mmCIF file of C-alpha atoms in Angstrom:
data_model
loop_
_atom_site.group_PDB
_atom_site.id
_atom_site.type_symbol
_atom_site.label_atom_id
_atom_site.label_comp_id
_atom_site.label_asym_id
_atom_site.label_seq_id
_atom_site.Cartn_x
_atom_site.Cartn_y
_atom_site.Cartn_z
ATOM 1 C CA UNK A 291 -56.970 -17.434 -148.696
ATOM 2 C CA UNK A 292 -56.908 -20.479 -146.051
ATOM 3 C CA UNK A 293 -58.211 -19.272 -142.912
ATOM 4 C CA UNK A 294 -58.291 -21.230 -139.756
ATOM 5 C CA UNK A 295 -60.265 -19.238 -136.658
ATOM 6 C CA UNK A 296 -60.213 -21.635 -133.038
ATOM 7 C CA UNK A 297 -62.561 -20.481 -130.563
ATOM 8 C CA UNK A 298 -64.263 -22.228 -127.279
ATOM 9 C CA UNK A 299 -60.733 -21.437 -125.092
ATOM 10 C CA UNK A 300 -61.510 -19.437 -121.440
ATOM 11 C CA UNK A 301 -60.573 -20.781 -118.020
ATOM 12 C CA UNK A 302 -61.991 -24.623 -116.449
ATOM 13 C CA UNK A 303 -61.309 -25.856 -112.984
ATOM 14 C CA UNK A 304 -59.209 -28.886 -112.991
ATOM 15 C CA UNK A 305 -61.070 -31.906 -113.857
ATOM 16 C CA UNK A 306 -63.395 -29.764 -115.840
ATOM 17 C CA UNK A 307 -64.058 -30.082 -119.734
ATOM 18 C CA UNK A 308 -64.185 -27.646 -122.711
ATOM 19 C CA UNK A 309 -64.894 -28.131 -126.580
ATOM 20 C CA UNK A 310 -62.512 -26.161 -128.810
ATOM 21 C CA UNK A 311 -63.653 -25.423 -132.293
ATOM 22 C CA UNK A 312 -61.612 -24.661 -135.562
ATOM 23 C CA UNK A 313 -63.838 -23.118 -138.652
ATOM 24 C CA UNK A 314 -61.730 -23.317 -141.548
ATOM 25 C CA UNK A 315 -62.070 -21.729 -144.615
ATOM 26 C CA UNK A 316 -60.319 -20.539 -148.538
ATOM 27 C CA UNK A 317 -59.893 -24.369 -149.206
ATOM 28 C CA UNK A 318 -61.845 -27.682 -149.180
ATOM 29 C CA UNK A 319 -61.856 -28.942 -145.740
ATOM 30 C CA UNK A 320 -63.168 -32.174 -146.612
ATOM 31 C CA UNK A 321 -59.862 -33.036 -148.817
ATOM 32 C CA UNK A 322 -57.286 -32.357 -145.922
ATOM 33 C CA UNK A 323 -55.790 -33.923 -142.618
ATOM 34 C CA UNK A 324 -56.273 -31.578 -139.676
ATOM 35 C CA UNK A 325 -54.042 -31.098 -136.539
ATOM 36 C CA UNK A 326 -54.117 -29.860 -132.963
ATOM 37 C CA UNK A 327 -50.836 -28.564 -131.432
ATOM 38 C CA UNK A 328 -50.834 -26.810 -128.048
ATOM 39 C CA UNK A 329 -47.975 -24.712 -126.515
ATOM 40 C CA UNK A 330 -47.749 -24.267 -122.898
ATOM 41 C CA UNK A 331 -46.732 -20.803 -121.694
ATOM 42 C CA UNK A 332 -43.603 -19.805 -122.603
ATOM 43 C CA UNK A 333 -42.951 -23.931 -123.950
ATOM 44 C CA UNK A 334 -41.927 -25.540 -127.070
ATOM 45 C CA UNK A 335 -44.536 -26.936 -129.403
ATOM 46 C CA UNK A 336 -46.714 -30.210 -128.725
ATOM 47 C CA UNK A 337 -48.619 -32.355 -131.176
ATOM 48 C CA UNK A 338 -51.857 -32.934 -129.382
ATOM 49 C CA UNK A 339 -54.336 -35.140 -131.687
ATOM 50 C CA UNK A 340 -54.489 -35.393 -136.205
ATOM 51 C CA UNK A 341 -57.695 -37.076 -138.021
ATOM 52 C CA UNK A 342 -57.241 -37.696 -141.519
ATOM 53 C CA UNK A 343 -59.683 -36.039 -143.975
ATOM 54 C CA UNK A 344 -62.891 -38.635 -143.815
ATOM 55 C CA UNK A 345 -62.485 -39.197 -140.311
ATOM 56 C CA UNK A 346 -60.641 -42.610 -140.897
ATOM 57 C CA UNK A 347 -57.624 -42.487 -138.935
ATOM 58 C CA UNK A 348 -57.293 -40.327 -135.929
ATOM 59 C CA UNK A 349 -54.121 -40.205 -133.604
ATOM 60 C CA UNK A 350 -53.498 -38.766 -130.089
ATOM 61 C CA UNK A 351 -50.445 -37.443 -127.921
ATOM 62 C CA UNK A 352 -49.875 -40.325 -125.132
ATOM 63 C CA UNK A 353 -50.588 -37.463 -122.391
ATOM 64 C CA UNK A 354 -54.360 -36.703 -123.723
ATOM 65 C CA UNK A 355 -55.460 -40.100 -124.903
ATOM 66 C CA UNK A 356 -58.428 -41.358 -123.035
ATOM 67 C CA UNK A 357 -59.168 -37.500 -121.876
ATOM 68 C CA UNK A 358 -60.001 -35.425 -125.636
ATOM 69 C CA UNK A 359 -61.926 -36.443 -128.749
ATOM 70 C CA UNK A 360 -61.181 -35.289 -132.001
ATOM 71 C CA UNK A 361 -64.022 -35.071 -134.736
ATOM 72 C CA UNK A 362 -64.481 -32.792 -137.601
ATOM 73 C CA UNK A 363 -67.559 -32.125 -139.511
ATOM 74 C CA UNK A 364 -67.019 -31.598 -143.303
ATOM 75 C CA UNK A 365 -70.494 -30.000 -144.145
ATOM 76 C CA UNK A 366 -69.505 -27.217 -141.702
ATOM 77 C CA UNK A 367 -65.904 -27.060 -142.188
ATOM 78 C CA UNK A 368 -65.176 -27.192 -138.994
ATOM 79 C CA UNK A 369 -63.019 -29.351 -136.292
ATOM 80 C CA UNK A 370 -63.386 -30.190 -132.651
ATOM 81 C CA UNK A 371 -61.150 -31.063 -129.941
ATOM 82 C CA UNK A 372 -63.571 -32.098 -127.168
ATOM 83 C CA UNK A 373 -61.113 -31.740 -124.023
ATOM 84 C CA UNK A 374 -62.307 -33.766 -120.830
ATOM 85 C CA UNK A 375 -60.496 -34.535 -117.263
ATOM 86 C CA UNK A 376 -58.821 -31.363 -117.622
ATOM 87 C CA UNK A 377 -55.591 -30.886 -115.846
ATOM 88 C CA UNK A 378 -53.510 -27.675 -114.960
ATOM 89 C CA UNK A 379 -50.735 -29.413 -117.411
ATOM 90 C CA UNK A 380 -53.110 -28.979 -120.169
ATOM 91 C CA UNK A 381 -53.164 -25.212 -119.747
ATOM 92 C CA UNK A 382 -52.014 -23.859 -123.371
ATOM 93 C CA UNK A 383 -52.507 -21.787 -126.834
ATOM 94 C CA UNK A 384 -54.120 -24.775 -128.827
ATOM 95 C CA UNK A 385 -53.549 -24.280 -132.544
ATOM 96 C CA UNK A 386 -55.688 -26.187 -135.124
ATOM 97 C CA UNK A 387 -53.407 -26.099 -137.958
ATOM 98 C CA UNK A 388 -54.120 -27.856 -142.147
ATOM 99 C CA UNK A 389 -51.617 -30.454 -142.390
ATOM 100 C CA UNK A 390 -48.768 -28.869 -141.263
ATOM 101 C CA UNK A 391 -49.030 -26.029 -143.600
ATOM 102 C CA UNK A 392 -51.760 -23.770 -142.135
ATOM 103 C CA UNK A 393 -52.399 -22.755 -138.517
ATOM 104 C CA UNK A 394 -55.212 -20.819 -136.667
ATOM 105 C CA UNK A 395 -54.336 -18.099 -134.237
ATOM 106 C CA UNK A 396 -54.736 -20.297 -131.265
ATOM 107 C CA UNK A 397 -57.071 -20.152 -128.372
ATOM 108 C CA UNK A 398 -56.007 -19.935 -124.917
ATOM 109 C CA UNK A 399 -57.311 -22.704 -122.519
ATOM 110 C CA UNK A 400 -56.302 -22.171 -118.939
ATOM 111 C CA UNK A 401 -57.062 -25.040 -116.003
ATOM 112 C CA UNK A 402 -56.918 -23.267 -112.838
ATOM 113 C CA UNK A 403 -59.252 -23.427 -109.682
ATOM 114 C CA UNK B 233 -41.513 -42.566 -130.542
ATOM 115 C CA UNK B 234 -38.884 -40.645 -132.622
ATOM 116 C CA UNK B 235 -36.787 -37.731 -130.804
ATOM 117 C CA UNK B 236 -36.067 -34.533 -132.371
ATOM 118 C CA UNK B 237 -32.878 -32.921 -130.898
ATOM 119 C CA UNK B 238 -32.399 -29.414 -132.053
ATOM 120 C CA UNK B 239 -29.446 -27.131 -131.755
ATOM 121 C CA UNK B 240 -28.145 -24.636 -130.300
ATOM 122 C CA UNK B 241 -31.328 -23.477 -127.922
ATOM 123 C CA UNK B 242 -30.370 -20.050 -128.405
ATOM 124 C CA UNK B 243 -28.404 -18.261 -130.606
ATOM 125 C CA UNK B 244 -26.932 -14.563 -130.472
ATOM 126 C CA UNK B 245 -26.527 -13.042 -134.141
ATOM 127 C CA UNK B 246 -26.152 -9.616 -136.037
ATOM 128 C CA UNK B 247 -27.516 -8.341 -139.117
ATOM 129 C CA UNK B 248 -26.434 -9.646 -142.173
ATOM 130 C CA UNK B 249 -24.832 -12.712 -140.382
ATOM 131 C CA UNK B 250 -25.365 -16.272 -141.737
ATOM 132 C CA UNK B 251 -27.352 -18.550 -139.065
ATOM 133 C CA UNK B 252 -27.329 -22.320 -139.394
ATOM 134 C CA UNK B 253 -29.402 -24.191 -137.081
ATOM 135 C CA UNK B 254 -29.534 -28.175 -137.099
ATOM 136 C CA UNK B 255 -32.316 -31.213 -135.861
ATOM 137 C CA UNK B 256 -31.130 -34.844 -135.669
ATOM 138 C CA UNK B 257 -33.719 -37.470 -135.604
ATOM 139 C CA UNK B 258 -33.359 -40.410 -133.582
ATOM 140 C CA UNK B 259 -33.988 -42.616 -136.354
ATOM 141 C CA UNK B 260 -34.069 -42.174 -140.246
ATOM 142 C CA UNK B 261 -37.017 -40.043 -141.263
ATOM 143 C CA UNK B 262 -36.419 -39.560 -145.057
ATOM 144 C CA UNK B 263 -37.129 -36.421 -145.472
ATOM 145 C CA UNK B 264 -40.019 -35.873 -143.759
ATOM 146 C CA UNK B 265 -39.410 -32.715 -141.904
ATOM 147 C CA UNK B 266 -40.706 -29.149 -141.641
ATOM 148 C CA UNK B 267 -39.079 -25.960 -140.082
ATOM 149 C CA UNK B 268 -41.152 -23.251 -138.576
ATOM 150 C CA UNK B 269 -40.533 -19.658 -137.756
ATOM 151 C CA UNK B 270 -42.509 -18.199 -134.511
ATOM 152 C CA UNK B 271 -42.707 -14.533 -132.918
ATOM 153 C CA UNK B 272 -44.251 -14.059 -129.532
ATOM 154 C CA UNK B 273 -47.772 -14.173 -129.312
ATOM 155 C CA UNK B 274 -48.302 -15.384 -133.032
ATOM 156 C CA UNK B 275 -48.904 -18.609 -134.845
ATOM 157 C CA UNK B 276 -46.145 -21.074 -135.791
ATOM 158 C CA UNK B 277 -45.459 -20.075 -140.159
ATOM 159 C CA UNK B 278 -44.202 -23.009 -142.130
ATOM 160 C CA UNK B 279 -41.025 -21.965 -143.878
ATOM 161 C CA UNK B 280 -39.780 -25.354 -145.469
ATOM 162 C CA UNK B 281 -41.343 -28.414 -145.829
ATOM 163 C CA UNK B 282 -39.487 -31.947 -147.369
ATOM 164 C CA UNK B 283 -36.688 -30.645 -145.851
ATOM 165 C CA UNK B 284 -35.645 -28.569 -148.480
ATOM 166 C CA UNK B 285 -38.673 -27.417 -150.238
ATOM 167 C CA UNK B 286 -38.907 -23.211 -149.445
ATOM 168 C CA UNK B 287 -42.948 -22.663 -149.072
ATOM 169 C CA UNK B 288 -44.499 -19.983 -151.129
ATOM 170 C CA UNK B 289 -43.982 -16.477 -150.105
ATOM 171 C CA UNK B 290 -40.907 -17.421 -148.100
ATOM 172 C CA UNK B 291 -37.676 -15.312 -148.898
ATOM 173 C CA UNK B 292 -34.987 -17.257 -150.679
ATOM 174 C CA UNK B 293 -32.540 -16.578 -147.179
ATOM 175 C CA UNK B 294 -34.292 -19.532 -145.785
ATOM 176 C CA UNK B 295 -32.673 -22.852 -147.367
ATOM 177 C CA UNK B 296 -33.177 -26.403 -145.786
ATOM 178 C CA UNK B 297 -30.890 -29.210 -146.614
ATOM 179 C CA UNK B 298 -30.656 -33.200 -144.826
ATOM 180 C CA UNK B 299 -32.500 -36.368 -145.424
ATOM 181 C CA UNK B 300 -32.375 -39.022 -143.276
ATOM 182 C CA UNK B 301 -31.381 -38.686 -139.737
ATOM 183 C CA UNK B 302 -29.677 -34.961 -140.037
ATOM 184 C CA UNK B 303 -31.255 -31.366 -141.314
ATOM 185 C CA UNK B 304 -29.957 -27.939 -141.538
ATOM 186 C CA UNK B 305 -32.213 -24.921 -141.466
ATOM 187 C CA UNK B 306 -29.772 -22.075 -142.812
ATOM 188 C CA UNK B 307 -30.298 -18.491 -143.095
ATOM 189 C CA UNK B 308 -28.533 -16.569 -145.816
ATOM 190 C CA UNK B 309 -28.188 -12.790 -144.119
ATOM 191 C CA UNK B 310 -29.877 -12.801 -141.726
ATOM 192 C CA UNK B 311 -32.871 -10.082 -141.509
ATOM 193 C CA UNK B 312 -34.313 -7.254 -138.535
ATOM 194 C CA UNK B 313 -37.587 -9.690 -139.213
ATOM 195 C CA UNK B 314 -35.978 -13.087 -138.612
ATOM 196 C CA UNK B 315 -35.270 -12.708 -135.097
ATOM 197 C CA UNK B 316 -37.663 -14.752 -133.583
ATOM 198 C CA UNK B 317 -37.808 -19.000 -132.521
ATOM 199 C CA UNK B 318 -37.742 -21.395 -135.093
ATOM 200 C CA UNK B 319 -38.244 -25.248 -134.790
ATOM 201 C CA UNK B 320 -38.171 -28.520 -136.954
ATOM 202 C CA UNK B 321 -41.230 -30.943 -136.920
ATOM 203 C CA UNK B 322 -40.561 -34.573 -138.340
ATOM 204 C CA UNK B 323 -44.066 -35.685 -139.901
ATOM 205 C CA UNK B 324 -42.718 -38.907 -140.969
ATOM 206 C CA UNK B 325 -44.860 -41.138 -138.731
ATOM 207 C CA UNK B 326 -46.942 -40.879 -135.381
ATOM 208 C CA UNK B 327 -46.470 -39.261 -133.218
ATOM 209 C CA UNK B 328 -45.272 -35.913 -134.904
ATOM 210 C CA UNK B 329 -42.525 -34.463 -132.777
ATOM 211 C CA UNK B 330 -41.306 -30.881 -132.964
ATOM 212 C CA UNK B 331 -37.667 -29.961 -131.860
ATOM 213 C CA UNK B 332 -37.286 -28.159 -128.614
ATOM 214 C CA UNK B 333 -36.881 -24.499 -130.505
ATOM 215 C CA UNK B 334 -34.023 -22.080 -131.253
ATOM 216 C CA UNK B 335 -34.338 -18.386 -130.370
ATOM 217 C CA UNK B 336 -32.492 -16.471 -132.363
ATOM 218 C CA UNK B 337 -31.759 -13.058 -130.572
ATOM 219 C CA UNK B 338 -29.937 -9.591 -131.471
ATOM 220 C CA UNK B 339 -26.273 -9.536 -130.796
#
């Protein structure tokens, strides 16, 4: 059974970071693209940042490029979003999800002072 | 960037009742799209993927149809379970883009 657990959410001050984990398990990380996708409270769905399985090609959303990383470590099955220059804006459930197939339960990041 | 415009926002339905909701891309995406189903406080669930393809586990109420610039997410009869928001998600290039989200709601 895939299973995606994020973790590393809580509440930053604005201009603060955080580093959001995703350990993923039931299938072989190492052969899949990964995803972050945040939703703001009570908002649609956003596409935040993808990395392709080797690390090779990694994208970001216009409105968090130059502020989060994302990396991925395939020994420990397990994905990053390294979140920096926080903003209240950024305050969301942040989903890692398989491809588009699989999704964690989300973590809750709030940016409030 | 490609737009996803997905209608109606909100729909009002009763048991049993066919629902039919639609995304249009703003250019051709093959079909390269997804449709999600999401209850409050839980994780987005893939229920079709390439449009039309139903993803395991999924009841066969859920059908997708559309390639191109136009997609259909239909429910057959619709189900006490299926009231909930769903949204499309073209995949077919960078960035990904999901449609604004229909909540479907109890007449």
């Amino acid at each position: 059974e895939v299973q995606l657990v994020e973790s590393g959410g809580g509440l930053v001050k604005p201009g603060g970071s955080l580093r959001l984990s995703c350990a993923a398990s039931g299938f072989t990380f190492s052969s899949y693209s990964m995803n972050w996708v945040r939703q703001a409270p009570g908002k649609g769905l956003e596409w935040v940042s993808s990395i392709s399985s080797s690390s090779s090609y990694i994208y970001y959303a216009d409105s968090v490029k130059g502020r989060f990383t994302i990396s991925r470590d395939n020994a420990k099955n397990s994905l990053y979003l390294q979140m920096n220059s926080l903003r209240a804006e950024d305050t969301a459930v942040y989903y890692c999800a398989r491809d588009w197939s699989d999704w964690g339960q989300g973590t809750l990041v709030t940016v409030s002072s | 960037a490609i737009q996803m415009t997905q209608s109606p926002s909100s729909l009002s339905a009763s048991v049993g009742d066919r629902v039919t909701i639609t995304c249009r891309a703003s250019q051709g995406i093959r079909n390269d799209l997804g449709w999600y189903q999401q209850k409050p406080g839980k994780a987005p669930k893939l229920l079709i993927y390439a449009a039309s393809s139903l993803q395991s586990g999924v009841p066969s109420r859920f059908s997708g149809s559309g390639s191109g610039t136009d997609f259909t997410l239909t429910i057959s009869s619709l189900q006490p379970e299926d009231f909930a928001t769903y949204y499309c998600l073209q995949d077919y290039n960078y960035p990904p883009r999901f449609g604004q989200g229909t909540k479907v709601e109890i007449k």
